[in-house]
Amino acid sequence: MRLCAAQIRPVMGDIARNAARHFEIVDLAVACHADLVFFPDLSLTGYAPPLATSLASSAADPCLNALQQRSDAHNIVIGAGLPIAADSGVQIGMVWFVPDAPRRVYAKQQLHVDEMSCFVPGSEQIILEVAGWRLAPALCYESLQMNHADGAARLGAEVYLASVAKPAGNLAKAMLHYPAVARRHAMDVIMANCTGPCDDFVSVGQSAVWNSRGERLAHMGSDSEGVVMLDVDSGTASIHEIAGGSRTRE
């Protein structure tokens, strides 16, 4: 199984431009023979909580059909982030496109205090089954709370997919936390972070992969766009950038 964490520079509020970048990254993941590719937190809209209500959508939105078509055509699972309109308010969501199957939605369960004025929490952890492996998505703040990973492990998760939007200070904490998650649960961890301006901070990329022993196998730079890919079976990782070619680190 090959998993890709995408690193992109989203444009705040511009779904059309961000979707076009998603298509390019999906094509890159397909060229790498990936089984799954997932994007940073709120990747289709950019991380901009004040815009959430006006940009909120649903998994059935026709604007998402092109991602489903790519999933079906290339037999690849795709995870893309956007605000989801729910009965109780707006959730920080990630829509999962599974080939020739209904879309699934994961909504962030643990909100940062700064998000509580714009969002409401989700209530259920989902587990994705890909190529015989069980994967648990996690969204930004909650992925830095060990009890979230503990819950995912109790559900049998073998890989932790952290989709984030983090500035330098929070990323430094993440770089210590994720290997601890990996060691605690003998779980591979792969993180997708965006790069560039977000809400009131600048996200610094460095999307990365840790093996089940907590060893960091590869990480991207702060400004590049592309994917970091984990080959779960071989225990190796590689980086593939949109510009400047690709390189492998094992």
Short mmCIF file of C-alpha atoms in Angstrom, two decimals:
data_model
loop_
_atom_site.label_atom_id
_atom_site.label_comp_id
_atom_site.label_asym_id
_atom_site.label_seq_id
_atom_site.Cartn_x
_atom_site.Cartn_y
_atom_site.Cartn_z
CA MET A 1 0.00 0.00 0.00
CA ARG A 2 1.23 3.46 -0.92
CA LEU A 3 -0.13 6.54 0.85
CA CYS A 4 0.47 10.16 -0.15
CA ALA A 5 0.16 13.25 2.05
CA ALA A 6 -0.32 16.28 -0.18
CA GLN A 7 1.30 19.64 0.51
CA ILE A 8 -0.29 22.60 -1.28
CA ARG A 9 -0.46 26.37 -1.01
CA PRO A 10 -4.22 27.07 -0.98
CA VAL A 11 -5.79 30.39 -1.90
CA MET A 12 -8.12 31.52 0.87
CA GLY A 13 -11.74 31.22 -0.24
CA ASP A 14 -11.02 30.30 -3.87
CA ILE A 15 -12.49 26.81 -4.24
CA ALA A 16 -12.07 26.68 -8.02
CA ARG A 17 -8.34 27.43 -7.93
CA ASN A 18 -7.77 25.11 -5.00
CA ALA A 19 -9.69 22.31 -6.73
CA ALA A 20 -7.48 22.71 -9.80
CA ARG A 21 -4.42 22.21 -7.59
CA HIS A 22 -6.06 19.14 -6.05
CA PHE A 23 -6.47 17.64 -9.53
CA GLU A 24 -2.79 18.23 -10.26
CA ILE A 25 -1.73 16.59 -7.00
CA VAL A 26 -4.05 13.63 -7.55
CA ASP A 27 -2.49 13.13 -10.98
CA LEU A 28 0.95 13.17 -9.32
CA ALA A 29 -0.16 10.58 -6.75
CA VAL A 30 -1.58 8.40 -9.52
CA ALA A 31 1.76 8.61 -11.35
CA CYS A 32 3.39 7.37 -8.12
CA HIS A 33 1.00 4.38 -8.09
CA ALA A 34 -0.53 5.51 -4.80
CA ASP A 35 -3.58 3.85 -3.28
CA LEU A 36 -4.59 6.96 -1.32
CA VAL A 37 -3.83 10.68 -1.27
CA PHE A 38 -5.10 13.14 1.33
CA PHE A 39 -4.83 16.92 1.68
CA PRO A 40 -4.28 19.46 4.50
CA ASP A 41 -7.00 20.79 6.79
CA LEU A 42 -9.77 22.63 4.88
CA SER A 43 -7.72 22.25 1.72
CA LEU A 44 -10.45 23.18 -0.77
CA THR A 45 -11.25 26.51 0.88
CA GLY A 46 -8.02 27.25 2.70
CA TYR A 47 -7.95 27.43 6.49
CA ALA A 48 -10.09 30.55 7.03
CA PRO A 49 -12.65 30.03 9.83
CA PRO A 50 -14.39 33.42 9.33
CA LEU A 51 -15.31 32.31 5.80
CA ALA A 52 -16.61 28.91 6.89
CA THR A 53 -20.32 29.69 6.96
CA SER A 54 -20.34 31.24 3.50
CA LEU A 55 -18.25 28.39 2.05
CA ALA A 56 -19.91 25.46 3.81
CA SER A 57 -21.08 22.66 1.57
CA SER A 58 -21.86 18.94 1.67
CA ALA A 59 -20.33 15.74 0.39
CA ALA A 60 -23.02 15.66 -2.30
CA ASP A 61 -22.04 19.04 -3.77
CA PRO A 62 -21.69 18.72 -7.58
CA CYS A 63 -18.46 20.72 -7.43
CA LEU A 64 -16.88 17.64 -5.87
CA ASN A 65 -17.86 15.33 -8.72
CA ALA A 66 -14.55 15.80 -10.53
CA LEU A 67 -12.68 14.38 -7.52
CA GLN A 68 -15.01 11.39 -7.42
CA GLN A 69 -14.45 10.83 -11.12
CA ARG A 70 -10.69 10.77 -10.59
CA SER A 71 -11.09 8.37 -7.69
CA ASP A 72 -13.19 6.02 -9.82
CA ALA A 73 -11.02 6.27 -12.92
CA HIS A 74 -7.69 5.68 -11.16
CA ASN A 75 -8.81 3.42 -8.29
CA ILE A 76 -7.42 5.82 -5.69
CA VAL A 77 -8.91 7.01 -2.39
CA ILE A 78 -8.87 10.82 -2.05
CA GLY A 79 -9.37 12.91 1.10
CA ALA A 80 -10.10 16.64 0.62
CA GLY A 81 -11.00 19.17 3.31
CA LEU A 82 -13.83 21.69 3.39
CA PRO A 83 -16.42 23.15 5.80
CA ILE A 84 -19.43 20.85 6.05
CA ALA A 85 -22.93 22.17 6.74
CA ALA A 86 -24.57 20.15 9.51
CA ASP A 87 -27.90 20.53 11.35
CA SER A 88 -26.11 21.94 14.40
CA GLY A 89 -23.79 24.31 12.51
CA VAL A 90 -20.65 24.11 10.38
CA GLN A 91 -18.10 21.35 10.88
CA ILE A 92 -14.44 21.12 9.89
CA GLY A 93 -14.76 18.26 7.48
CA MET A 94 -12.87 15.98 5.18
CA VAL A 95 -14.69 14.23 2.36
CA TRP A 96 -13.29 10.83 1.43
CA PHE A 97 -13.79 9.72 -2.16
CA VAL A 98 -13.66 5.93 -2.44
CA PRO A 99 -13.61 4.32 -5.90
CA ASP A 100 -17.09 3.35 -7.07
CA ALA A 101 -18.53 3.73 -3.57
CA PRO A 102 -20.48 6.35 -1.60
CA ARG A 103 -18.46 9.29 -0.29
CA ARG A 104 -17.64 9.31 3.39
CA VAL A 105 -17.30 12.36 5.64
CA TYR A 106 -15.11 12.75 8.68
CA ALA A 107 -15.78 15.79 10.90
CA LYS A 108 -13.22 17.04 13.41
CA GLN A 109 -14.25 15.89 16.88
CA GLN A 110 -11.98 18.05 19.05
CA LEU A 111 -11.94 21.78 18.27
CA HIS A 112 -9.33 24.31 19.32
CA VAL A 113 -10.82 27.07 21.47
CA ASP A 114 -10.25 29.55 18.64
CA GLU A 115 -12.47 27.46 16.34
CA MET A 116 -15.46 27.20 18.64
CA SER A 117 -17.05 30.46 17.49
CA CYS A 118 -17.14 29.26 13.88
CA PHE A 119 -17.54 25.49 14.05
CA VAL A 120 -19.28 22.67 15.88
CA PRO A 121 -17.57 19.32 16.55
CA GLY A 122 -18.18 16.02 14.84
CA SER A 123 -19.18 13.03 16.90
CA GLU A 124 -17.72 9.91 15.30
CA GLN A 125 -14.34 8.55 14.28
CA ILE A 126 -14.28 6.80 10.93
CA ILE A 127 -11.88 4.07 9.84
CA LEU A 128 -10.89 3.71 6.20
CA GLU A 129 -9.99 0.27 4.88
CA VAL A 130 -7.48 0.42 2.03
CA ALA A 131 -5.61 -2.56 0.57
CA GLY A 132 -6.28 -4.55 3.73
CA TRP A 133 -5.06 -1.83 6.11
CA ARG A 134 -7.12 0.21 8.60
CA LEU A 135 -6.49 3.97 8.54
CA ALA A 136 -7.74 6.69 10.89
CA PRO A 137 -8.06 10.34 9.79
CA ALA A 138 -7.34 13.14 12.26
CA LEU A 139 -7.74 16.88 11.73
CA CYS A 140 -5.18 19.38 13.03
CA TYR A 141 -5.68 20.24 16.74
CA GLU A 142 -7.17 16.86 17.66
CA SER A 143 -4.22 15.06 16.07
CA LEU A 144 -2.04 16.62 18.79
CA GLN A 145 -4.23 15.17 21.55
CA MET A 146 -3.05 11.70 22.49
CA ASN A 147 -6.54 10.59 23.46
CA HIS A 148 -7.60 10.95 19.82
CA ALA A 149 -4.90 8.54 18.66
CA ASP A 150 -5.76 6.25 21.58
CA GLY A 151 -9.36 6.10 20.37
CA ALA A 152 -8.28 5.39 16.81
CA ALA A 153 -6.02 2.57 18.03
CA ARG A 154 -8.91 1.01 19.97
CA LEU A 155 -10.81 0.86 16.67
CA GLY A 156 -7.96 -1.08 15.13
CA ALA A 157 -6.25 1.68 13.18
CA GLU A 158 -2.83 0.76 11.84
CA VAL A 159 -2.04 4.08 10.13
CA TYR A 160 -2.77 7.62 11.41
CA LEU A 161 -3.53 10.26 8.76
CA ALA A 162 -2.99 13.77 10.22
CA SER A 163 -4.38 16.57 8.06
CA VAL A 164 -3.26 19.93 9.43
CA ALA A 165 -2.66 23.65 8.92
CA LYS A 166 0.17 24.58 11.26
CA PRO A 167 2.55 27.51 11.77
CA ALA A 168 6.13 27.03 12.94
CA GLY A 169 5.43 26.89 16.69
CA ASN A 170 2.69 24.29 16.47
CA LEU A 171 4.60 22.30 13.90
CA ALA A 172 7.52 21.98 16.31
CA LYS A 173 5.14 20.37 18.80
CA ALA A 174 3.75 18.11 16.10
CA MET A 175 7.22 16.89 15.17
CA LEU A 176 7.58 15.60 18.75
CA HIS A 177 4.03 14.33 19.16
CA TYR A 178 3.58 12.22 16.03
CA PRO A 179 6.59 9.95 16.63
CA ALA A 180 5.25 9.46 20.17
CA VAL A 181 1.91 8.36 18.66
CA ALA A 182 3.75 5.98 16.35
CA ARG A 183 5.73 4.38 19.17
CA ARG A 184 2.77 4.20 21.59
CA HIS A 185 0.56 2.32 19.14
CA ALA A 186 3.08 0.74 16.71
CA MET A 187 1.29 2.83 14.10
CA ASP A 188 2.63 4.52 10.96
CA VAL A 189 1.88 8.26 10.95
CA ILE A 190 1.69 10.50 7.88
CA MET A 191 1.04 14.25 8.07
CA ALA A 192 -0.20 16.62 5.36
CA ASN A 193 0.42 20.31 6.14
CA CYS A 194 -0.29 23.26 3.86
CA THR A 195 2.12 26.07 3.13
CA GLY A 196 1.56 29.82 2.94
CA PRO A 197 -0.99 32.27 4.40
CA CYS A 198 -3.89 30.94 6.45
CA ASP A 199 -6.39 32.79 8.66
CA ASP A 200 -4.06 34.87 10.91
CA PHE A 201 -0.85 32.84 10.52
CA VAL A 202 1.49 31.35 7.95
CA SER A 203 1.56 27.58 7.59
CA VAL A 204 5.03 26.13 7.12
CA GLY A 205 4.58 22.83 5.27
CA GLN A 206 7.16 20.14 6.13
CA SER A 207 4.65 17.34 5.56
CA ALA A 208 6.22 14.15 6.89
CA VAL A 209 6.11 10.39 7.49
CA TRP A 210 7.01 8.35 10.59
CA ASN A 211 7.19 4.57 10.74
CA SER A 212 5.71 2.48 13.53
CA ARG A 213 8.93 2.85 15.55
CA GLY A 214 8.62 6.64 15.50
CA GLU A 215 11.47 7.13 13.01
CA ARG A 216 10.93 10.00 10.59
CA LEU A 217 11.44 8.63 7.10
CA ALA A 218 11.00 11.79 5.03
CA HIS A 219 9.70 15.34 5.17
CA MET A 220 9.06 18.07 2.63
CA GLY A 221 10.36 21.62 2.71
CA SER A 222 8.48 24.68 3.88
CA ASP A 223 7.53 26.11 0.49
CA SER A 224 7.31 23.21 -1.95
CA GLU A 225 4.11 21.63 -3.24
CA GLY A 226 3.72 17.94 -3.99
CA VAL A 227 3.43 14.75 -1.97
CA VAL A 228 5.35 12.77 0.59
CA MET A 229 4.63 9.11 0.02
CA LEU A 230 4.80 6.17 2.40
CA ASP A 231 5.17 2.65 1.03
CA VAL A 232 3.77 0.76 4.01
CA ASP A 233 4.86 -2.68 2.85
CA SER A 234 8.53 -1.76 2.29
CA GLY A 235 8.73 0.79 5.11
CA THR A 236 10.21 3.45 2.82
CA ALA A 237 9.18 7.01 1.98
CA SER A 238 9.73 9.35 -0.94
CA ILE A 239 9.11 12.99 -1.86
CA HIS A 240 7.65 14.05 -5.19
CA GLU A 241 7.37 17.77 -5.92
CA ILE A 242 5.33 19.52 -8.58
CA ALA A 243 8.30 21.69 -9.49
CA GLY A 244 11.91 20.58 -9.38
CA GLY A 245 11.40 16.87 -9.97
CA SER A 246 11.30 14.19 -7.30
CA ARG A 247 13.71 12.53 -4.95
CA THR A 248 13.59 9.50 -2.69
CA ARG A 249 14.69 9.14 0.92
CA GLU A 250 14.71 5.73 2.53
#
